[in-house]
Short mmCIF file of C-alpha atoms and ligand atoms in Angstrom, two decimals:
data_model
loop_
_atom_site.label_atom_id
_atom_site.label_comp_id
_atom_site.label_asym_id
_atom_site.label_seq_id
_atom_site.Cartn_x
_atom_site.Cartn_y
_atom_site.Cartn_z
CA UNK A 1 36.18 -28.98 7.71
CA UNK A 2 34.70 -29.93 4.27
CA UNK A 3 35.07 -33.74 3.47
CA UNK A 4 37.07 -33.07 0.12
CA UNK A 5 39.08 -29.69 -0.36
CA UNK A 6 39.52 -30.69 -3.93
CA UNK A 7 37.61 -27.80 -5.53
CA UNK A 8 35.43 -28.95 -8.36
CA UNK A 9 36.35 -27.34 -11.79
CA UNK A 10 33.92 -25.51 -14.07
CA UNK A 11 33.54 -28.44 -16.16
CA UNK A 12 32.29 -30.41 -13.51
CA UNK A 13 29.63 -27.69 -12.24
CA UNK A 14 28.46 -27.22 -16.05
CA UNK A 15 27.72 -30.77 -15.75
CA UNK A 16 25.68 -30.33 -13.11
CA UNK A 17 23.49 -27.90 -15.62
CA UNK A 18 23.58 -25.27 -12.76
CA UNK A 19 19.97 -22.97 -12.81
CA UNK A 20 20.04 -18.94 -13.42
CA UNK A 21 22.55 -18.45 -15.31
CA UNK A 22 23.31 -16.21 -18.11
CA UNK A 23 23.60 -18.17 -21.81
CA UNK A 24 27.05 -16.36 -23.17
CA UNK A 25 27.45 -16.26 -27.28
CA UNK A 26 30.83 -14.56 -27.11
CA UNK A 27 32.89 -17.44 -25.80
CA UNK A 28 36.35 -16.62 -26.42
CA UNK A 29 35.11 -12.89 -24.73
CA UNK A 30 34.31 -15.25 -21.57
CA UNK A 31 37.78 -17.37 -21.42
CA UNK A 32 39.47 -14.63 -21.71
CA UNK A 33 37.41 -12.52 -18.34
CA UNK A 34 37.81 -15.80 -16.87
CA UNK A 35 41.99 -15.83 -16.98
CA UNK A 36 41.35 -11.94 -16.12
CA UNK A 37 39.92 -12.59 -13.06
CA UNK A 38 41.80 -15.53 -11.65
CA UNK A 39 44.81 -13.79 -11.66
CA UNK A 40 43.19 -10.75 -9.99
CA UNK A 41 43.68 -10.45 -6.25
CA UNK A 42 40.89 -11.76 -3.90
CA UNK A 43 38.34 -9.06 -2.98
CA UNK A 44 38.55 -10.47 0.85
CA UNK A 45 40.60 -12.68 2.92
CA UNK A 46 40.60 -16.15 3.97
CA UNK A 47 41.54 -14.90 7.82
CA UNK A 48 38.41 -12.39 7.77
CA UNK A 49 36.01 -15.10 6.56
CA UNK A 50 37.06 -17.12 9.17
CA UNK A 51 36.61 -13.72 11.63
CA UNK A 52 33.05 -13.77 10.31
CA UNK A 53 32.56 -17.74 10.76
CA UNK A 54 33.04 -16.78 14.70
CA UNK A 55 31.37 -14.32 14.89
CA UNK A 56 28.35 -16.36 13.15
CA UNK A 57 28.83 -18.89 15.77
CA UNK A 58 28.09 -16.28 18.36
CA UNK A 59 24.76 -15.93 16.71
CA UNK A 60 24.19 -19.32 16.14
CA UNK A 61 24.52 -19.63 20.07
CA UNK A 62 22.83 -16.89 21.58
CA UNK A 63 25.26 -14.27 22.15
CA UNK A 64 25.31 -11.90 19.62
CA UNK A 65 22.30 -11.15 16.41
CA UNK A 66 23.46 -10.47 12.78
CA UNK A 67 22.03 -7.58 10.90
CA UNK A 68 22.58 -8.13 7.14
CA UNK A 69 21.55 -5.53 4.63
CA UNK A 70 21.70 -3.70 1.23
CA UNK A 71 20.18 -3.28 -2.07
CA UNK A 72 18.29 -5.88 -3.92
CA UNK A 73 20.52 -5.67 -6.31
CA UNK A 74 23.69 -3.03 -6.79
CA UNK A 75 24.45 -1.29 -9.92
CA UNK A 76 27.64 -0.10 -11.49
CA UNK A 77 25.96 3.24 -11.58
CA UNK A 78 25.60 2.81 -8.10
CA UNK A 79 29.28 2.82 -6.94
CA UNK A 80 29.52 6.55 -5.79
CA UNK A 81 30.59 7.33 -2.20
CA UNK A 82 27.16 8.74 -1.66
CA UNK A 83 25.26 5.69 -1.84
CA UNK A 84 27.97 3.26 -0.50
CA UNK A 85 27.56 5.88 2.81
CA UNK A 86 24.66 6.67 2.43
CA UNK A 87 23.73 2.52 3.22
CA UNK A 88 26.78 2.30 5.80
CA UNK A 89 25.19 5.03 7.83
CA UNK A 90 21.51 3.32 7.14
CA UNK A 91 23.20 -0.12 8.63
CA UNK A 92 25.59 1.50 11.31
CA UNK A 93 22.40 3.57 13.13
CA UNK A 94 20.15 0.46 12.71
CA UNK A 95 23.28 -1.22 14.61
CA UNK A 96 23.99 1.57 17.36
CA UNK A 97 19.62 1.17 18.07
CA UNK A 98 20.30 -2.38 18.40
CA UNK A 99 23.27 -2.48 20.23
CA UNK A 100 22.41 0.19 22.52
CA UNK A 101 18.41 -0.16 22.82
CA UNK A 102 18.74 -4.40 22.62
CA UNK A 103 21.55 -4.42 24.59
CA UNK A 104 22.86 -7.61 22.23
CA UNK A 105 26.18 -7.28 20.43
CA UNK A 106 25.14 -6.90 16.47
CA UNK A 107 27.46 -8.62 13.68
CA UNK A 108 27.27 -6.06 10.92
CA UNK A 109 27.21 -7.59 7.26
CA UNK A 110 26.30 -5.77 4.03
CA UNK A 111 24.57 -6.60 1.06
CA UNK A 112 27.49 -4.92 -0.58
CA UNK A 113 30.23 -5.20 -2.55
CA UNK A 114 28.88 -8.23 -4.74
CA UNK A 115 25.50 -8.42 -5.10
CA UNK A 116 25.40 -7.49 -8.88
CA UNK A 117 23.78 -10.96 -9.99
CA UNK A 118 20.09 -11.60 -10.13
CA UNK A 119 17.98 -15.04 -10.24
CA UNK A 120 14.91 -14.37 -12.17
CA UNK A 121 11.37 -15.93 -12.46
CA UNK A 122 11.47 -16.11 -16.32
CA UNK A 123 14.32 -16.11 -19.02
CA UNK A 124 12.77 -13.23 -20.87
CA UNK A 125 10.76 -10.27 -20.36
CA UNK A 126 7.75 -9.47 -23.02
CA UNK A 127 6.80 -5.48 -23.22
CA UNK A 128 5.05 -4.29 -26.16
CA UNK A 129 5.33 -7.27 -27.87
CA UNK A 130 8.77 -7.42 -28.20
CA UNK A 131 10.62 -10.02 -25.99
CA UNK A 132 14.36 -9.97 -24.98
CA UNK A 133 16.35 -11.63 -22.13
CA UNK A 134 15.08 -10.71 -18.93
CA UNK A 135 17.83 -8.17 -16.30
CA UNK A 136 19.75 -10.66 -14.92
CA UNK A 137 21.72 -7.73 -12.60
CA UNK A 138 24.70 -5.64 -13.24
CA UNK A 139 26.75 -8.63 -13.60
CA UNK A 140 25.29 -9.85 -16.85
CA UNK A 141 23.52 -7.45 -18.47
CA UNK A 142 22.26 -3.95 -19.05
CA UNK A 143 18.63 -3.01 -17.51
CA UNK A 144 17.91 -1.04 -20.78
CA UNK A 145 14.91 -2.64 -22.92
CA UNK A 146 17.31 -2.96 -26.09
CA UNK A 147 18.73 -6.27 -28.03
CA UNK A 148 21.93 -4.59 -27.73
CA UNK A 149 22.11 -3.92 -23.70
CA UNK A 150 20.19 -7.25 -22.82
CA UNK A 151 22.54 -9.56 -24.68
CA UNK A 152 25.03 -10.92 -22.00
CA UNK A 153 28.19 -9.71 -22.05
CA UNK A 154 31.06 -11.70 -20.30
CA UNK A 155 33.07 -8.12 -19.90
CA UNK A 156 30.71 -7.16 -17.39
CA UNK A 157 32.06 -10.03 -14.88
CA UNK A 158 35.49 -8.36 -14.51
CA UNK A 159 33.06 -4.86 -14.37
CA UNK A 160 31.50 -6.97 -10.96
CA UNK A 161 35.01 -7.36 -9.71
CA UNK A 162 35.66 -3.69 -9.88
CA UNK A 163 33.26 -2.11 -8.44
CA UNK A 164 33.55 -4.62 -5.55
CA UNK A 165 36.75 -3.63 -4.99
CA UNK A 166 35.86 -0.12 -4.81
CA UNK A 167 32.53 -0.77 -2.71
CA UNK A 168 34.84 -2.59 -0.42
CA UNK A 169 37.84 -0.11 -0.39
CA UNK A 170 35.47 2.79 0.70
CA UNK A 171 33.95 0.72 3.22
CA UNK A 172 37.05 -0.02 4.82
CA UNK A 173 38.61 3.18 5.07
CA UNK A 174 35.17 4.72 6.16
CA UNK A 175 34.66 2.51 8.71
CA UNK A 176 38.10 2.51 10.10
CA UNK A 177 38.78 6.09 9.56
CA UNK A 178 36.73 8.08 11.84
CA UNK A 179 33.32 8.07 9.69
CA UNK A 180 32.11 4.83 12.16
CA UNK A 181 32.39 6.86 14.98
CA UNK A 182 29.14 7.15 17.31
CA UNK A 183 29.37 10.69 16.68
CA UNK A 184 29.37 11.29 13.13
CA UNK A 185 26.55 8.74 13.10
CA UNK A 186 24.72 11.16 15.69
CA UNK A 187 25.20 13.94 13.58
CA UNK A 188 24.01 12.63 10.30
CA UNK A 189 20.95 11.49 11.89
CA UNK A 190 20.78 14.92 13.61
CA UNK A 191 19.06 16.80 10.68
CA UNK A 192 16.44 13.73 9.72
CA UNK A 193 15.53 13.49 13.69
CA UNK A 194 13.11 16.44 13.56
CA UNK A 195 10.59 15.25 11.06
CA UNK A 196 10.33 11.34 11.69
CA UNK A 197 9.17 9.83 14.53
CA UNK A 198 12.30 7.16 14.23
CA UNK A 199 14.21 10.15 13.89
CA UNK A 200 13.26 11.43 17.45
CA UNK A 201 13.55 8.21 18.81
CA UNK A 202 17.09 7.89 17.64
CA UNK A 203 17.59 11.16 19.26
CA UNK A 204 16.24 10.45 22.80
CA UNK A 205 18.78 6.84 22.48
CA UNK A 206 21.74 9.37 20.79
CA UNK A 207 21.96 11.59 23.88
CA UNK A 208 21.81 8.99 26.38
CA UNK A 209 25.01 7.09 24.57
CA UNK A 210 26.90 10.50 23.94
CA UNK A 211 26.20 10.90 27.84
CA UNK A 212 27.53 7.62 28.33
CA UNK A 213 30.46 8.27 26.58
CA UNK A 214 30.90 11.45 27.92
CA UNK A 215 31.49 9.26 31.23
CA UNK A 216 33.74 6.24 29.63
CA UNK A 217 36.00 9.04 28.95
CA UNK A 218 36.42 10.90 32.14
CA UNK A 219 37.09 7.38 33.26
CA UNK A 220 39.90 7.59 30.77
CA UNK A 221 38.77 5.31 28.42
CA UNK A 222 39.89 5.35 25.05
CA UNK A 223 37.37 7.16 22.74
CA UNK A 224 39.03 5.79 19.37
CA UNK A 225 37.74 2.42 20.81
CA UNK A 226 34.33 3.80 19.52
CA UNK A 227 35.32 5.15 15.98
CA UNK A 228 35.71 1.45 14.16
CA UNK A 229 33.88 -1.58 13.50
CA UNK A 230 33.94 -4.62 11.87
CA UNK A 231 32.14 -4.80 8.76
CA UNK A 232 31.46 -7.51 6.19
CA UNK A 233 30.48 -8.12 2.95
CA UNK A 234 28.01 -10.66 1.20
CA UNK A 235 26.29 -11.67 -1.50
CA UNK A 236 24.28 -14.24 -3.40
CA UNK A 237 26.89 -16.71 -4.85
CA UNK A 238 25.55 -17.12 -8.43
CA UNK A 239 27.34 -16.82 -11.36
CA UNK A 240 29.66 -19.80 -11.31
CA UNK A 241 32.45 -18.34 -13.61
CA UNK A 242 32.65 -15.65 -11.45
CA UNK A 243 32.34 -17.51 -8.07
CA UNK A 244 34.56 -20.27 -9.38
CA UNK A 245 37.06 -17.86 -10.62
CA UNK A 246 37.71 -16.33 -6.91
CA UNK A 247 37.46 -19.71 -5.39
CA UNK A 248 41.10 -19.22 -3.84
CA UNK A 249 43.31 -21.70 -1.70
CA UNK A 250 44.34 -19.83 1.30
CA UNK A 251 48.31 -19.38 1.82
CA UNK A 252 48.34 -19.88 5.53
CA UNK A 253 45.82 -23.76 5.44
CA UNK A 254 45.84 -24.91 2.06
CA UNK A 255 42.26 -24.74 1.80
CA UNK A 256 40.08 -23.06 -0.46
CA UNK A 257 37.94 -19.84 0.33
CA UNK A 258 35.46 -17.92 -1.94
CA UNK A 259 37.18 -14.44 -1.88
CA UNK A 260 34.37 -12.32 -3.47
CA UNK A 261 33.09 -11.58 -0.49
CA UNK A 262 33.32 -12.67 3.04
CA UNK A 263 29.71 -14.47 3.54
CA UNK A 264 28.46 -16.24 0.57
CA UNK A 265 24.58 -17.29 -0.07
CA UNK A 266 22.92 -19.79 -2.39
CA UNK A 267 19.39 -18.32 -3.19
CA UNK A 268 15.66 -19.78 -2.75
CA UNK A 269 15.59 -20.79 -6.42
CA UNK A 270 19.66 -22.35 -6.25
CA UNK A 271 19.39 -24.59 -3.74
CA UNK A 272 18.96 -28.04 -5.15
CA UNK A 273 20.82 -30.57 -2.72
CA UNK A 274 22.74 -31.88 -6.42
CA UNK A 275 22.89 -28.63 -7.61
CA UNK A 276 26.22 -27.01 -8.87
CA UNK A 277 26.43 -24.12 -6.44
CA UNK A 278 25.87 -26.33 -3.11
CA UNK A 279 28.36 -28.48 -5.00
CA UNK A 280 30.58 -25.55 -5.37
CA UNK A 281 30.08 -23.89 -2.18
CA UNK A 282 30.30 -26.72 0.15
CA UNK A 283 33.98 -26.74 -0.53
CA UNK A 284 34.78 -23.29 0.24
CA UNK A 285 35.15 -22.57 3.71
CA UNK A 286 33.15 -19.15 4.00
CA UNK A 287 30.52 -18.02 6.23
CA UNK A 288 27.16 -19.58 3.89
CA UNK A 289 23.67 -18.91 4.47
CA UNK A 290 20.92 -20.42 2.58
CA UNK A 291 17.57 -19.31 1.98
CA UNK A 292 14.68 -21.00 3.00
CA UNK A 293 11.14 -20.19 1.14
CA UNK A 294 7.80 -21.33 2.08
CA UNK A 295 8.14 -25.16 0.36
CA UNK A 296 10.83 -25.51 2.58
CA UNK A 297 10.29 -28.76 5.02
CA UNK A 298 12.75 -29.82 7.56
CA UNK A 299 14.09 -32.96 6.04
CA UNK A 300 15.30 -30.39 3.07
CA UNK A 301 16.88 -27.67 5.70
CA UNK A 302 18.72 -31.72 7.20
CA UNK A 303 19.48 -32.69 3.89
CA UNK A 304 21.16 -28.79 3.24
CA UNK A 305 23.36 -28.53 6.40
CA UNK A 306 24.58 -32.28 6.23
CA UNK A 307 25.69 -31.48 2.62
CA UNK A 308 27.10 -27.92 3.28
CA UNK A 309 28.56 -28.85 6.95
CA UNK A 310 28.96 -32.41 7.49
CA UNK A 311 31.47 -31.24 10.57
CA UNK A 312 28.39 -29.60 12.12
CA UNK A 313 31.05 -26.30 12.41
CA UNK A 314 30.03 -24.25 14.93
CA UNK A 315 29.46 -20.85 12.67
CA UNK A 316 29.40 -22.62 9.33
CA UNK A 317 25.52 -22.30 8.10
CA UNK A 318 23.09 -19.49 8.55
CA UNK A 319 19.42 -20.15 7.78
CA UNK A 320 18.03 -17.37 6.19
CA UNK A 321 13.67 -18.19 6.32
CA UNK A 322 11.90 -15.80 3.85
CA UNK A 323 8.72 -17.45 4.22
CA UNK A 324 6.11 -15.00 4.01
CA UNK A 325 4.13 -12.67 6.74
CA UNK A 326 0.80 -15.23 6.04
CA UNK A 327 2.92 -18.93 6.06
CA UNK A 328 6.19 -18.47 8.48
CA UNK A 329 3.87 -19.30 11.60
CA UNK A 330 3.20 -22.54 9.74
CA UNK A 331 6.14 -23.59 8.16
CA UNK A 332 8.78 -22.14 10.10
CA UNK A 333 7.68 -24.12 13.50
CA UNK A 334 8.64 -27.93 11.95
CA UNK A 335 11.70 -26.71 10.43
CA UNK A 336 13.75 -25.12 13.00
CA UNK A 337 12.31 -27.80 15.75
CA UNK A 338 13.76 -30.59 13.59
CA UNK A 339 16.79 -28.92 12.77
CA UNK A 340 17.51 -28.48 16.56
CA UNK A 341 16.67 -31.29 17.89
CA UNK A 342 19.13 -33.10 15.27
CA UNK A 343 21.40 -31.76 17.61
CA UNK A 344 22.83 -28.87 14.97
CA UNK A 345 23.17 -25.24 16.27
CA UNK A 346 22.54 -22.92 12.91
CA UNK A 347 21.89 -19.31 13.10
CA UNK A 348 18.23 -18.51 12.13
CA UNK A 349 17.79 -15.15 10.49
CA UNK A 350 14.78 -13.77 9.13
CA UNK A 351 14.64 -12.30 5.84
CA UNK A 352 11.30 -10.15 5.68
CA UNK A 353 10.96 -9.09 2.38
CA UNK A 354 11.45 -11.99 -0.42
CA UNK A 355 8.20 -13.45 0.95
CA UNK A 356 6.00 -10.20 1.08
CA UNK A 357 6.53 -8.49 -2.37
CA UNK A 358 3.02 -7.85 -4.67
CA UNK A 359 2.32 -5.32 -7.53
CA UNK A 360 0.50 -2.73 -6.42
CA UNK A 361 -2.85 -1.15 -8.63
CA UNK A 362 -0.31 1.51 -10.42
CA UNK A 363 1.93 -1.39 -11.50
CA UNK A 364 4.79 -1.64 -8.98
CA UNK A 365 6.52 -4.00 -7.58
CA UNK A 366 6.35 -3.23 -3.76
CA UNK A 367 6.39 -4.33 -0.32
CA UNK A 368 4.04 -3.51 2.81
CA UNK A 369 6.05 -2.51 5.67
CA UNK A 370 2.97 -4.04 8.09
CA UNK A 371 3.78 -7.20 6.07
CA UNK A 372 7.45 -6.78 6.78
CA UNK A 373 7.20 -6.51 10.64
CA UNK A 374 4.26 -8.93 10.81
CA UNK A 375 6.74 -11.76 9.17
CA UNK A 376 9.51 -10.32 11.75
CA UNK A 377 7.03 -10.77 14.81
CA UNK A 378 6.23 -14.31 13.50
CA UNK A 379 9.37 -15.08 13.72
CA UNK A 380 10.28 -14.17 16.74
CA UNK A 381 7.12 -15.68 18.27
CA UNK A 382 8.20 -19.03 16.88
CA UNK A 383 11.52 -19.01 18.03
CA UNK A 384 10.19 -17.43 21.66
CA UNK A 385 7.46 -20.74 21.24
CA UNK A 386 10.84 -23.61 20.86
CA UNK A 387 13.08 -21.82 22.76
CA UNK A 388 15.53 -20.90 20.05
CA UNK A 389 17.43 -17.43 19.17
CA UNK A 390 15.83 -15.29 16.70
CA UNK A 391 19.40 -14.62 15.14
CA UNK A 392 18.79 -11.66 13.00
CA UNK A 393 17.53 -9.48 10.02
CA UNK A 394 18.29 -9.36 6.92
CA UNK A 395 16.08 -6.96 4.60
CA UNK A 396 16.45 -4.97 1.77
CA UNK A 397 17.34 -1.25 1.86
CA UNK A 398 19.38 2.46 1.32
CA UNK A 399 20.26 4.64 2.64
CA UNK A 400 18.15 7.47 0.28
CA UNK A 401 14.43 8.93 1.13
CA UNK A 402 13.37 6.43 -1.79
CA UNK A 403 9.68 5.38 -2.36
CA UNK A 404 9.41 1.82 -2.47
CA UNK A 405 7.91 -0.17 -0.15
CA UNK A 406 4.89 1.34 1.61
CA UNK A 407 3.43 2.02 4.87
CA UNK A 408 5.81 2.77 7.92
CA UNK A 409 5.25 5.66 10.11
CA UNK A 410 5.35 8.03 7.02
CA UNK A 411 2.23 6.08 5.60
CA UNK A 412 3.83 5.94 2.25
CA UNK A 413 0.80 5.20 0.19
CA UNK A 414 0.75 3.28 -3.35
CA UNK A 415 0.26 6.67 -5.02
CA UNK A 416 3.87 7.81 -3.69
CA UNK A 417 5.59 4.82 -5.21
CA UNK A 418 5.94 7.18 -8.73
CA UNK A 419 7.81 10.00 -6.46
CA UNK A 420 11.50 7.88 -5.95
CA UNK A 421 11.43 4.27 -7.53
CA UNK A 422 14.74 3.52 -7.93
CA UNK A 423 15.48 0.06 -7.23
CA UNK A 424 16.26 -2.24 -10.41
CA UNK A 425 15.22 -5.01 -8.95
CA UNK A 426 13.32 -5.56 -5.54
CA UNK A 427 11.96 -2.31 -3.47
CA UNK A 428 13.64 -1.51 -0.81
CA UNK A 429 13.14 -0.11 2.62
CA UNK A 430 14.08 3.63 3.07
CA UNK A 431 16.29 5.36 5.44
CA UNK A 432 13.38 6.09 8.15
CA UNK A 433 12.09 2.43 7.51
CA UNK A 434 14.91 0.62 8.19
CA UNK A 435 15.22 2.67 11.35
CA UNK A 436 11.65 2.23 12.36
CA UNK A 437 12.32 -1.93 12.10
CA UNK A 438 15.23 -1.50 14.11
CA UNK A 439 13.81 0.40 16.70
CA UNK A 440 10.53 -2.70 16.58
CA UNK A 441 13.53 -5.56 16.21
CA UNK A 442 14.90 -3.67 19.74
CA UNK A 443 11.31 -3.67 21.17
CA UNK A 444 10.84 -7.65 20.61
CA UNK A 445 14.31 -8.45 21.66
CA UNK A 446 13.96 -6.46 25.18
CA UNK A 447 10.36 -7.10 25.71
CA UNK A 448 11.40 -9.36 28.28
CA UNK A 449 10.19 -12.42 26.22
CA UNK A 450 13.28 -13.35 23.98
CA UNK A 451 16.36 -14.20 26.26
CA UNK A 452 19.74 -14.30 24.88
CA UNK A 453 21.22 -17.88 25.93
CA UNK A 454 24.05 -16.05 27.19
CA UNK A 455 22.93 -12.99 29.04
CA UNK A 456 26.11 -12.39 30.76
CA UNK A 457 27.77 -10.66 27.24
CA UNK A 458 25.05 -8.07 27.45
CA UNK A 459 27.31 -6.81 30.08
CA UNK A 460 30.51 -6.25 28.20
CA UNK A 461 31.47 -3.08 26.90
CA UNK A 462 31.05 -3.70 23.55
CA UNK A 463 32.79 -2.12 20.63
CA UNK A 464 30.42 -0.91 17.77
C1 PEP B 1 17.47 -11.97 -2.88
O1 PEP B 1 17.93 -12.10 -1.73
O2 PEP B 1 17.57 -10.92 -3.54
C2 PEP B 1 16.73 -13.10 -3.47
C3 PEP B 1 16.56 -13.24 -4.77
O3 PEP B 1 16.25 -13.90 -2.53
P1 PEP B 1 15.61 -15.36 -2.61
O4 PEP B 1 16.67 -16.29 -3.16
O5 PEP B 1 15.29 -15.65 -1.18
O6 PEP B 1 14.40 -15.27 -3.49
CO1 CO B 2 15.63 -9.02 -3.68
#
């Protein structure tokens, strides 16, 4: 439990000059989205975060592995019930490969419903010689190159809440109303199975479940058991009049929650130990990872989890290492061997694709899938080296035939990156991609090498 549950107000953060965020002219506009939203209803609930929290302590301890997904960065435009199933049914197959092929129960959380807000490298952007405020996401501004759609506009922060609630509405009743089921996730993968090697893969692993549950029901087990799961959504917690706006005290404790989504994260370029959002988020009671980049030393990752979870709560802080394919061997060693032997038990996830991104000769902004798996082997060979659970993924990616990052077993090459670029901010893995790293995540946790500490809830029946 946090130390103080005495939610700082938004004076207090400004004074902490909090980094990345957008400057607002219109400020009466802003007061007024502000009263807007706070009287809005929270987009999740404080009981569900606190699902998620155990369920994160599961990962933190060796039982169960996290996969945590999306787009870089979701659009308004975005919100159409072809892309928000499109991703579902990216993140659900990755899921049924891990669950079924790993053998490890998977917590399933998107990068969804919320992640509309961007930190950026520079305040402006400079094409043509004419220089305007740089995208700062959906949340802030428009991604068109004119004064007019760059200029931040404070309605677009009640636009944020909106299409979360949609995102999150869909997602509900899709994944509670039949659409979760292992079949209908067979049978969308059925058509993509015959030209992708993934694709067959998933095939060979689809008929041996569907035989499976052929069986579990003539032994009369229920087969709506395998027709829901639990889903969750995240996002990076930046904007502080948004986040501070559905900071919520919970009816049933008294104590406050973030309610924008159900796991919140402070970014590489957020996390100053004085800074406002660790000030803001270490008194809501969420689910938080953090993101660790390759500067990152051990005393800082201490200094973090002290200051976000002085009650060492089991569950509480996620560790999300983005360190790059060529530096996580070296830097990720020190950190999570300190961090352990302090005696604190964190989930360690690897995020693959903030440290691997370079322009390519034609200009775009891309990743190498070789890169991405060689920074997911690296970390798994580190925590295999200390003894530690490799807790889980979290990468970048939809559920379309996009063309974004290359490589992959359909050798995307730099010259196909002008066929589908979609992605307004980071590229993302593809459909086939993101089922290719599942099937490799599988392959390193069942090589025999990586153990689960518990290996005794491999056994359970468990319920996608
Ligand atoms: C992100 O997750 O989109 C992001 C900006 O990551 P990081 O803070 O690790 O750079
Ligand atoms: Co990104």
């Amino acid at each position: 439990m946090p130390v103080t549950t005495e939610v700082p107000s938004l004076e207090q953060l400004h004074a902490l000059s909090p980094l990345q965020q957008p400057t607002y002219t219109d400020e009466s506009g802003l007061a007024e989205v502000i009263r807007k939203l706070r009287k809005l209803p929270p987009l999740v609930f404080a009981g569900e975060c606190d699902e998620l929290r155990t369920k994160m302590a599961s990962v933190a301890s060796g039982e169960a592995f996290l996969l945590q997904g999306g787009d870089c960065a979701e659009t308004f435009d975005g919100v159409t019930a072809a892309n928000i199933s499109g991703k579902l049914r990216t993140l659900l197959s990755m899921a049924v490969v891990l669950t079924y092929a790993a053998q490890v129960p998977i917590v399933k959380v998107g990068r969804m419903a919320g992640q509309y807000a961007k930190p950026r490298s520079s305040d402006s952007e400079t094409r043509g010689g004419i220089t305007l405020p740089a995208y700062r996401g959906d949340a802030v501004n428009g991604f068109a190159f004119t004064p007019e759609s760059r200029e931040p506009d404070p309605g677009r922060l009640l636009g944020v809440y909106n299409a979360s609630a949609a995102t999150m509405n869909l997602s509900r009743a899709f994944l509670t109303g039949g659409f979760a089921h292992l079949r209908s996730v067979h049978n969308w993968n059925a058509d993509f199975v015959k030209n992708s090697a993934a694709g067959v893969q998933y095939q060979n692993l689809a008929n041996e479940i569907d035989r499976a549950l052929a069986f579990m029901v003539a032994c009369g087990i229920d087969e709506r058991v395998f027709a829901t799961v639990d889903f969750y959504s995240s996002h990076e917690a930046l904007l502080m009049e948004y986040e501070h706006a559905m900071t919520r005290i919970d009816s049933r404790t008294q104590l406050p929650y973030g309610t924008s989504g159900h796991f919140l994260w402070i970014g590489e370029r957020t996390r100053q130990l004085d800074g406002a959002h660790v000030e803001l988020l270490r008194h809501v009671r969420n689910p938080l990872g953090v993101k660790l980049g390759p500067t990152t030393t051990a005393d800082t990752a201490l200094e973090l989890a002290d200051r976000l979870d002085p009650e060492h709560e089991p569950g509480r802080i996620t560790f999300i290492t983005r360190m790059g394919a060529g530096k996580i061997r070296d830097v990720l060693p020190d950190v999570v061997s300190k961090v352990t032997a302090s005696g604190r038990q964190v989930a360690w996830v690897c995020d693959p694709m903030h440290g691997n991104t370079f322009e390519a000769a034609n200009g775009y902004k891309t990743r190498a899938f070789a890169d991405v798996m060689s920074e997911l082997n690296g970390f798994f060979d580190v925590h295999e080296e200390l003894g530690t659970w490799p807790g889980g993924v979290h990468v970048e990616l939809t559920g379309d035939d996009v063309t974004e990052c290359v490589g992959g077993s359909d050798d995307l090459v730099e010259a196909d990156l002008v066929n589908r670029y979609e992605t307004l901010c980071d590229p993302r893995l593809n459909r086939n991609q993101s089922l290719e790293l599942a099937f490799l995540v599988a392959e390193r946790l069942t090589d025999g090498r990586i153990r689960r500490a518990n290996p005794v809830q491999a056994y359970q029946p468990v319920n996608l």
